[in-house]
PDB file of C-alpha atoms and ligand atoms in Angstrom:
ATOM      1  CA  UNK A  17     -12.873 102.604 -44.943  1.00  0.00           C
ATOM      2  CA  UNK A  18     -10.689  99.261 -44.158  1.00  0.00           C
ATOM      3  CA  UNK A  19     -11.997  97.072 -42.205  1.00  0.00           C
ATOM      4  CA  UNK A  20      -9.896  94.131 -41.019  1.00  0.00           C
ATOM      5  CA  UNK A  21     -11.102  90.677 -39.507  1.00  0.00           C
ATOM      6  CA  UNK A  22      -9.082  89.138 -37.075  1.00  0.00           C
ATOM      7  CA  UNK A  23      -9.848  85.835 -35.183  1.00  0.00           C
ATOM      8  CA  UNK A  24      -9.731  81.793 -34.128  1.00  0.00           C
ATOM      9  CA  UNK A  25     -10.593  79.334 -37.050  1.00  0.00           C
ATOM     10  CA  UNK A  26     -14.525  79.369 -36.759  1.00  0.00           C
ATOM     11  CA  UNK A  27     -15.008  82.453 -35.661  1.00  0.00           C
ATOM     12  CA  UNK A  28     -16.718  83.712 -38.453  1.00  0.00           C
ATOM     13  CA  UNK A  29     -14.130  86.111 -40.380  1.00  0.00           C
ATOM     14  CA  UNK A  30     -15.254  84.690 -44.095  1.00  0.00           C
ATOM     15  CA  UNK A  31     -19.031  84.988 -43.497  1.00  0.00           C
ATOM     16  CA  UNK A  32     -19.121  88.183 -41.480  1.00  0.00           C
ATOM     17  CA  UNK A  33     -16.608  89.700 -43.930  1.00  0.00           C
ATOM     18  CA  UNK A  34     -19.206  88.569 -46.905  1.00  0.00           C
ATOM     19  CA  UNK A  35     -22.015  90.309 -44.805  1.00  0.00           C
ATOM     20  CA  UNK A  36     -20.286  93.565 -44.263  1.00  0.00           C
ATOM     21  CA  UNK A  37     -19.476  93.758 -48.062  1.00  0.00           C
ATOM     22  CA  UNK A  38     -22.865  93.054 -49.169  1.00  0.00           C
ATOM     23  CA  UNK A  39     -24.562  95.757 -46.664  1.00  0.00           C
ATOM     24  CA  UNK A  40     -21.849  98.173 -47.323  1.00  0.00           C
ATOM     25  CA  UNK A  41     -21.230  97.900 -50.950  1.00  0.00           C
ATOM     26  CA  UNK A  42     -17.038  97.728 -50.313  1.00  0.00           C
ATOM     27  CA  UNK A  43     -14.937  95.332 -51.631  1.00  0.00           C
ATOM     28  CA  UNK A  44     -14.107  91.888 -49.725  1.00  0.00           C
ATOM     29  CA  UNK A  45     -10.551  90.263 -49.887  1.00  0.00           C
ATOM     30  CA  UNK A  46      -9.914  86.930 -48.348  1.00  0.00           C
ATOM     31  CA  UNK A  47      -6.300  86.427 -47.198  1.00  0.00           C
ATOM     32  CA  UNK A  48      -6.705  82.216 -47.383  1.00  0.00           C
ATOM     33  CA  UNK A  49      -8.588  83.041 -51.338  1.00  0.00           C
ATOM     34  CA  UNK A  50      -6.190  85.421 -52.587  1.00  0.00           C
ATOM     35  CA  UNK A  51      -2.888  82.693 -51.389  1.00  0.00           C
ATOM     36  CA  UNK A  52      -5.250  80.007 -52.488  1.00  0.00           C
ATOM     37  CA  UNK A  53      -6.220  81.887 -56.274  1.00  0.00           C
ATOM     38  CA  UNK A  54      -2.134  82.514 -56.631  1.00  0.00           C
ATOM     39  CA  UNK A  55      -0.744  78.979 -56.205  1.00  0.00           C
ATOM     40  CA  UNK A  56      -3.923  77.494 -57.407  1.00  0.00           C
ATOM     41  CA  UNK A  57      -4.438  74.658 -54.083  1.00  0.00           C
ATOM     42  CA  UNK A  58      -6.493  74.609 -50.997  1.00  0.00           C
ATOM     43  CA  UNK A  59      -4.887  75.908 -47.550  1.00  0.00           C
ATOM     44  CA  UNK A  60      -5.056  72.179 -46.888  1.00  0.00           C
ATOM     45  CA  UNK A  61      -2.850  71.311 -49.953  1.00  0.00           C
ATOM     46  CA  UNK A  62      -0.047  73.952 -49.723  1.00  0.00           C
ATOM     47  CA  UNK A  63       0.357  72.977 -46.143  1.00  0.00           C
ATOM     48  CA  UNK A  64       1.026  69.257 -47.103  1.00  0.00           C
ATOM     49  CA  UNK A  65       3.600  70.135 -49.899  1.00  0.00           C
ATOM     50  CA  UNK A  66       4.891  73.179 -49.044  1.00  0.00           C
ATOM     51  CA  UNK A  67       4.724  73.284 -45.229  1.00  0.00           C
ATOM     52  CA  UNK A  68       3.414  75.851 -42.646  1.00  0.00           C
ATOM     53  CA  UNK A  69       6.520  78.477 -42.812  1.00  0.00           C
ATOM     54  CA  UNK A  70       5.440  78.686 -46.628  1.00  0.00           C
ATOM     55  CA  UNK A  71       2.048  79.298 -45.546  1.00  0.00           C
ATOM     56  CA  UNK A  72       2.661  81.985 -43.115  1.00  0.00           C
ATOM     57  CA  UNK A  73       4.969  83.279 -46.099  1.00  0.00           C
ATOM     58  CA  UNK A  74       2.190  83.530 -48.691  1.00  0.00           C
ATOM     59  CA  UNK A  75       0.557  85.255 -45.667  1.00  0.00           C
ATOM     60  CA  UNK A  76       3.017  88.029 -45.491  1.00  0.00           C
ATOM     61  CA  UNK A  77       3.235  88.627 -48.985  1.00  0.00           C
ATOM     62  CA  UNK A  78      -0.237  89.019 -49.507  1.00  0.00           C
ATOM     63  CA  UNK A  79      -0.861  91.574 -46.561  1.00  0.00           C
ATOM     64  CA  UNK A  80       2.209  93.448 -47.699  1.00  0.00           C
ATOM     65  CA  UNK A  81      -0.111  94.053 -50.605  1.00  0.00           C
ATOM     66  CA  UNK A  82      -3.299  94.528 -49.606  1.00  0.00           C
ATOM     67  CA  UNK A  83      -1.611  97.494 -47.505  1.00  0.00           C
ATOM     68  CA  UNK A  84      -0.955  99.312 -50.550  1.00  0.00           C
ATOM     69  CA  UNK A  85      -5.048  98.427 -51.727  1.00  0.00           C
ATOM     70  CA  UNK A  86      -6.838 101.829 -52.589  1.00  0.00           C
ATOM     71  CA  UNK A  87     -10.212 101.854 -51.878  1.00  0.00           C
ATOM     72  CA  UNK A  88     -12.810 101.116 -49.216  1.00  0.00           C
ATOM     73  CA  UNK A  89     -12.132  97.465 -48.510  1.00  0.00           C
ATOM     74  CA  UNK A  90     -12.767  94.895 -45.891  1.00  0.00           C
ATOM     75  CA  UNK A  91     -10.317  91.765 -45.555  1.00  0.00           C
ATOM     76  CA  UNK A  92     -10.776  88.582 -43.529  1.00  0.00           C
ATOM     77  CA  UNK A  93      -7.867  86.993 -42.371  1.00  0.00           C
ATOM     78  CA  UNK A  94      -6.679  83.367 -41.823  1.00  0.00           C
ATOM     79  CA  UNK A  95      -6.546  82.609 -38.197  1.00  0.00           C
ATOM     80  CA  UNK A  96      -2.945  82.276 -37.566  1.00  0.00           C
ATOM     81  CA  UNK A  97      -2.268  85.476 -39.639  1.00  0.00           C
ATOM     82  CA  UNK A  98      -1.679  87.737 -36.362  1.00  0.00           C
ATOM     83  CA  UNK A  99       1.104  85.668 -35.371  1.00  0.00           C
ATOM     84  CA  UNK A 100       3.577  86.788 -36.786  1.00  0.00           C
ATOM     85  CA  UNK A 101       4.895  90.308 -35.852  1.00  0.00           C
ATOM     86  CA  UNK A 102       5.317  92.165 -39.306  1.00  0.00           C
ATOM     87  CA  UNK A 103       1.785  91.242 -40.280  1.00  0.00           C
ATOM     88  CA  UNK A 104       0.278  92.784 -37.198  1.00  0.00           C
ATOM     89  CA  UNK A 105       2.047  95.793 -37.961  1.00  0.00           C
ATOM     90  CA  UNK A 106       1.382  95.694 -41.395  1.00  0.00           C
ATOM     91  CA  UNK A 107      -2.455  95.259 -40.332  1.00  0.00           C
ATOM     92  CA  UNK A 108      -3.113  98.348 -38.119  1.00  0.00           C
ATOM     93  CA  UNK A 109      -1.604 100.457 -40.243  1.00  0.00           C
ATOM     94  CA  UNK A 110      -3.817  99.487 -43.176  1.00  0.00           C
ATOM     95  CA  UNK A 111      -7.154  99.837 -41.155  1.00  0.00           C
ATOM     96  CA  UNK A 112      -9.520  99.036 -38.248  1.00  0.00           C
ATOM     97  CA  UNK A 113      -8.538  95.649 -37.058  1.00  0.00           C
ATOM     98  CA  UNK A 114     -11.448  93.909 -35.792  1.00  0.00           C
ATOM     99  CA  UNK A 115     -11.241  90.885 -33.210  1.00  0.00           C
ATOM    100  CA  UNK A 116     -14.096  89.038 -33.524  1.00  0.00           C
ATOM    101  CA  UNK A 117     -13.957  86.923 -30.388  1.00  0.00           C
ATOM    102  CA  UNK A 118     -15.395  83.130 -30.327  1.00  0.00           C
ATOM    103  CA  UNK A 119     -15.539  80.679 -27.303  1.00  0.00           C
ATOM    104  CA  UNK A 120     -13.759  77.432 -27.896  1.00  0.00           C
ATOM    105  CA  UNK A 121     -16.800  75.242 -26.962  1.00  0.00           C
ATOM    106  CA  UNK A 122     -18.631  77.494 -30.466  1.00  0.00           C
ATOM    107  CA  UNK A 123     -15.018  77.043 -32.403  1.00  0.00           C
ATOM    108  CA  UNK A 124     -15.554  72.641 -31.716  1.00  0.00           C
ATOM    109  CA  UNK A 125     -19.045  72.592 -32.375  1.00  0.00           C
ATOM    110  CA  UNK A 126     -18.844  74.605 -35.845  1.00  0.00           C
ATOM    111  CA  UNK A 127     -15.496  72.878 -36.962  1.00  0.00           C
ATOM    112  CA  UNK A 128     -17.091  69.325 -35.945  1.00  0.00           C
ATOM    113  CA  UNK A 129     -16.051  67.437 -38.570  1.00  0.00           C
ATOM    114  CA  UNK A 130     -14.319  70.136 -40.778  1.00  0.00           C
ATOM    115  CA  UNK A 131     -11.415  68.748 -42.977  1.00  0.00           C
ATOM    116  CA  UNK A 132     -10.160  71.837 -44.610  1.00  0.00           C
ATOM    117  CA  UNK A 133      -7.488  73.255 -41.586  1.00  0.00           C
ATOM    118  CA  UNK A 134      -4.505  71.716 -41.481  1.00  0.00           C
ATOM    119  CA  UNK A 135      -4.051  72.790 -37.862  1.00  0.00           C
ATOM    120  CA  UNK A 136      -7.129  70.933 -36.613  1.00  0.00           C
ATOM    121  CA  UNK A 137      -6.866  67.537 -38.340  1.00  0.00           C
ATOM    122  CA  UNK A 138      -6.311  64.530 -36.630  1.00  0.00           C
ATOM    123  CA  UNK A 139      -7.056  63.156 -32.808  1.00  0.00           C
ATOM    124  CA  UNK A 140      -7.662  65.881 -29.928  1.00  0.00           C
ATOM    125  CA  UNK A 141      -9.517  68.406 -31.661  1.00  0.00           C
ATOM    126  CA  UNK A 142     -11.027  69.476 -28.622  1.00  0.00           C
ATOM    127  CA  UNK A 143      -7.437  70.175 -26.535  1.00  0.00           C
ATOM    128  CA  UNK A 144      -5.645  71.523 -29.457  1.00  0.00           C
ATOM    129  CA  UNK A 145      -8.743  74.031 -29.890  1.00  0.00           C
ATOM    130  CA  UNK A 146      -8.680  75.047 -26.247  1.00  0.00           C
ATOM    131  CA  UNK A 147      -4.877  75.564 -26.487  1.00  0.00           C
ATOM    132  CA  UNK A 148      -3.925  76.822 -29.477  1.00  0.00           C
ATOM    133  CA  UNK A 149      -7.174  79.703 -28.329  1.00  0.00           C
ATOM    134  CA  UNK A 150      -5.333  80.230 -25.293  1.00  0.00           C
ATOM    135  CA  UNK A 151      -2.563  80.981 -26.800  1.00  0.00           C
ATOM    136  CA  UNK A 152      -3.968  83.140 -29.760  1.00  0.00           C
ATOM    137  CA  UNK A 153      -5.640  85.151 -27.230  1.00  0.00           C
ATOM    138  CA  UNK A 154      -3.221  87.863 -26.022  1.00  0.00           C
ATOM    139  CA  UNK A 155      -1.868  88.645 -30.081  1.00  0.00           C
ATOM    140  CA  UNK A 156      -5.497  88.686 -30.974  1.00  0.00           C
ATOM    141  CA  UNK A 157      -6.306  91.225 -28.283  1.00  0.00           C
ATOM    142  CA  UNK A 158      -3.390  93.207 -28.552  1.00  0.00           C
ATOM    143  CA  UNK A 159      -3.508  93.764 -32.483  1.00  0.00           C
ATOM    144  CA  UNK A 160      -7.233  94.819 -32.626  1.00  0.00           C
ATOM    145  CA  UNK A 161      -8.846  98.006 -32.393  1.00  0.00           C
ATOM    146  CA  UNK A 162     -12.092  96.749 -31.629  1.00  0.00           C
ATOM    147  CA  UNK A 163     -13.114  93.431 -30.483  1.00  0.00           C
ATOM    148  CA  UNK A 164     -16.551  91.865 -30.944  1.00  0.00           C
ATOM    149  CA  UNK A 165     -17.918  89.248 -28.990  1.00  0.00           C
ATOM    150  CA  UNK A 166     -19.458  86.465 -31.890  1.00  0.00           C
ATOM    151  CA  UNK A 167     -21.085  83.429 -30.108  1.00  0.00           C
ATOM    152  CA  UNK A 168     -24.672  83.146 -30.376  1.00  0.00           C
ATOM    153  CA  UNK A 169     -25.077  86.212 -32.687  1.00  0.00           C
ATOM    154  CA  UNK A 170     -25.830  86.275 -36.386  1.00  0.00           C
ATOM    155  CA  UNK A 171     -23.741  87.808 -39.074  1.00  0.00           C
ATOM    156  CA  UNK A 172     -26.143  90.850 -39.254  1.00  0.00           C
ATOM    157  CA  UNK A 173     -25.950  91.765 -35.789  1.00  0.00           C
ATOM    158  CA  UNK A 174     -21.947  91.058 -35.513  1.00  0.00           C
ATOM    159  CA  UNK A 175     -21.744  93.539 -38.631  1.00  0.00           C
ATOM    160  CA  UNK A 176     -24.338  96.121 -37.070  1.00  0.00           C
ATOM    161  CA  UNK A 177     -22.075  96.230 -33.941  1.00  0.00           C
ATOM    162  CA  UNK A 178     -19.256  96.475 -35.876  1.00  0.00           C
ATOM    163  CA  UNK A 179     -20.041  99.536 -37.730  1.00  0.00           C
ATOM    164  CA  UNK A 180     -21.467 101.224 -34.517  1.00  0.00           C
ATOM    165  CA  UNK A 181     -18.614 100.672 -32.273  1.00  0.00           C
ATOM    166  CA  UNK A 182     -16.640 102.397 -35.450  1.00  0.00           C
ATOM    167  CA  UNK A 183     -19.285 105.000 -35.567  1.00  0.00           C
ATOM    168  CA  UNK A 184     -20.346 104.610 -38.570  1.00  0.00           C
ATOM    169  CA  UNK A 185     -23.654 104.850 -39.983  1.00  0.00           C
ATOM    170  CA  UNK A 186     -25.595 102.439 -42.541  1.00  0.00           C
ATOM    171  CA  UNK A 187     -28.396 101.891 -43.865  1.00  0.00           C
ATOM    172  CA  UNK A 188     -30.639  99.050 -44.797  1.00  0.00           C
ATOM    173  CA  UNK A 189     -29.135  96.836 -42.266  1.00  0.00           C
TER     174      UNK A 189
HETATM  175  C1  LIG B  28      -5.189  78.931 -39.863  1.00  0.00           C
HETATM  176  C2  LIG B  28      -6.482  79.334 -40.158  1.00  0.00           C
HETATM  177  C3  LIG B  28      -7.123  79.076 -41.456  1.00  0.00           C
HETATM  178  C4  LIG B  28      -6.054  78.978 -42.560  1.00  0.00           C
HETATM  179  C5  LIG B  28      -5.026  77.962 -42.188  1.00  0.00           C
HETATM  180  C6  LIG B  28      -4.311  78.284 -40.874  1.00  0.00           C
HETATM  181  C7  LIG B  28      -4.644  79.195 -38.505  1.00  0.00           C
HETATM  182  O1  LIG B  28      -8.032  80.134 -41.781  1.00  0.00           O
HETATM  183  O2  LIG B  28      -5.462  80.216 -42.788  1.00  0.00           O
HETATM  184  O3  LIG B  28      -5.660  76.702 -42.107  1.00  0.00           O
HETATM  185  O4  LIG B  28      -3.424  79.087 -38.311  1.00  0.00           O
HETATM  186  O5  LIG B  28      -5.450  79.529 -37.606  1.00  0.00           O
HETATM  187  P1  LIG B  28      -9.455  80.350 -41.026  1.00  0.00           P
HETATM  188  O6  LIG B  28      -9.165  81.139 -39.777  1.00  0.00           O
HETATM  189  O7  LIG B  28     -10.266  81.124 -42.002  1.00  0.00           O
HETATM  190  O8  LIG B  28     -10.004  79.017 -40.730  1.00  0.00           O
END
């Protein structure tokens, strides 16, 4: 089983991906951890010295390996990871690709006063939010297999519906 977390900042990709690790015993790899772990900054850091191509470059690299992962894994992805073509590729052929859909008023109100994404610092939070969602959209939607409506529901019941839309049966959840 892969399962693969696709989605807006805020969304929920970390926690949900913790909660369907825990309740399904399989392994959990972070896309923004595993770049971070390698060059040994924050997101935040490599994005001030390095710039955002490098970024998206780590991002590449690491899905080009988690591809060749054996095993029953789930990986959360960082937010802007769809965007480019090769990893969307790269990402339905390695598993289920899960959309977990957020509204931008949910995205503002859980990011309020957030520091760690580069993409988000600064004046207009709100706009840049509602726009950069907007545009995310259509890639988000067209690279998932499944997509899972998040606001107002708790990492339990997001994983629950999860696993039943993929047919799948747990228990203890
Ligand atoms: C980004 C999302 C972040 C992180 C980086 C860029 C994006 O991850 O990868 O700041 O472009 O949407 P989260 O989606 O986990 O916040």
């Amino acid at each position: 089983m892969h399962i693969i977390l696709i989605g807006f900042m805020g969304a929920g990709k970390t926690t949900v991906g913790r909660t369907l690790s825990k309740e399904t015993g399989i392994s959990l790899f972070d896309t923004d951890l595993l770049i971070e772990t390698r060059a040994g900054m924050r997101v935040s850091k490599i994005f001030e010295i390095s710039g955002e191509e490098e970024f998206r470059r780590l991002e590449t690299e690491t899905v080009r390996e988690l591809a060749d992962t054996s095993g029953d894994w789930v990986l959360s992805t960082g937010g802007g990871l769809p965007l480019k073509e090769e990893n969307r590729r790269l990402l339905r052929q390695a598993g289920t690709v899960v959309y977990l859909r957020v509204r931008p008023e949910t995205v503002i109100r859980r990011l309020k006063g957030d520091t760690s994404r580069p993409l988000l610092s600064g004046e207009d939070v709100r706009d840049r939010v509602r726009a950069l969602l907007e545009s995310r959209s259509p890639v988000y939607e067209s690279t998932a297999h499944l997509t899972v409506d998040v606001d107002e529901k708790s990492p339990v019941e997001i994983c629950r519906e999860i696993l039943c839309k993929k047919r799948l049966k747990i228990q203890n959840i």
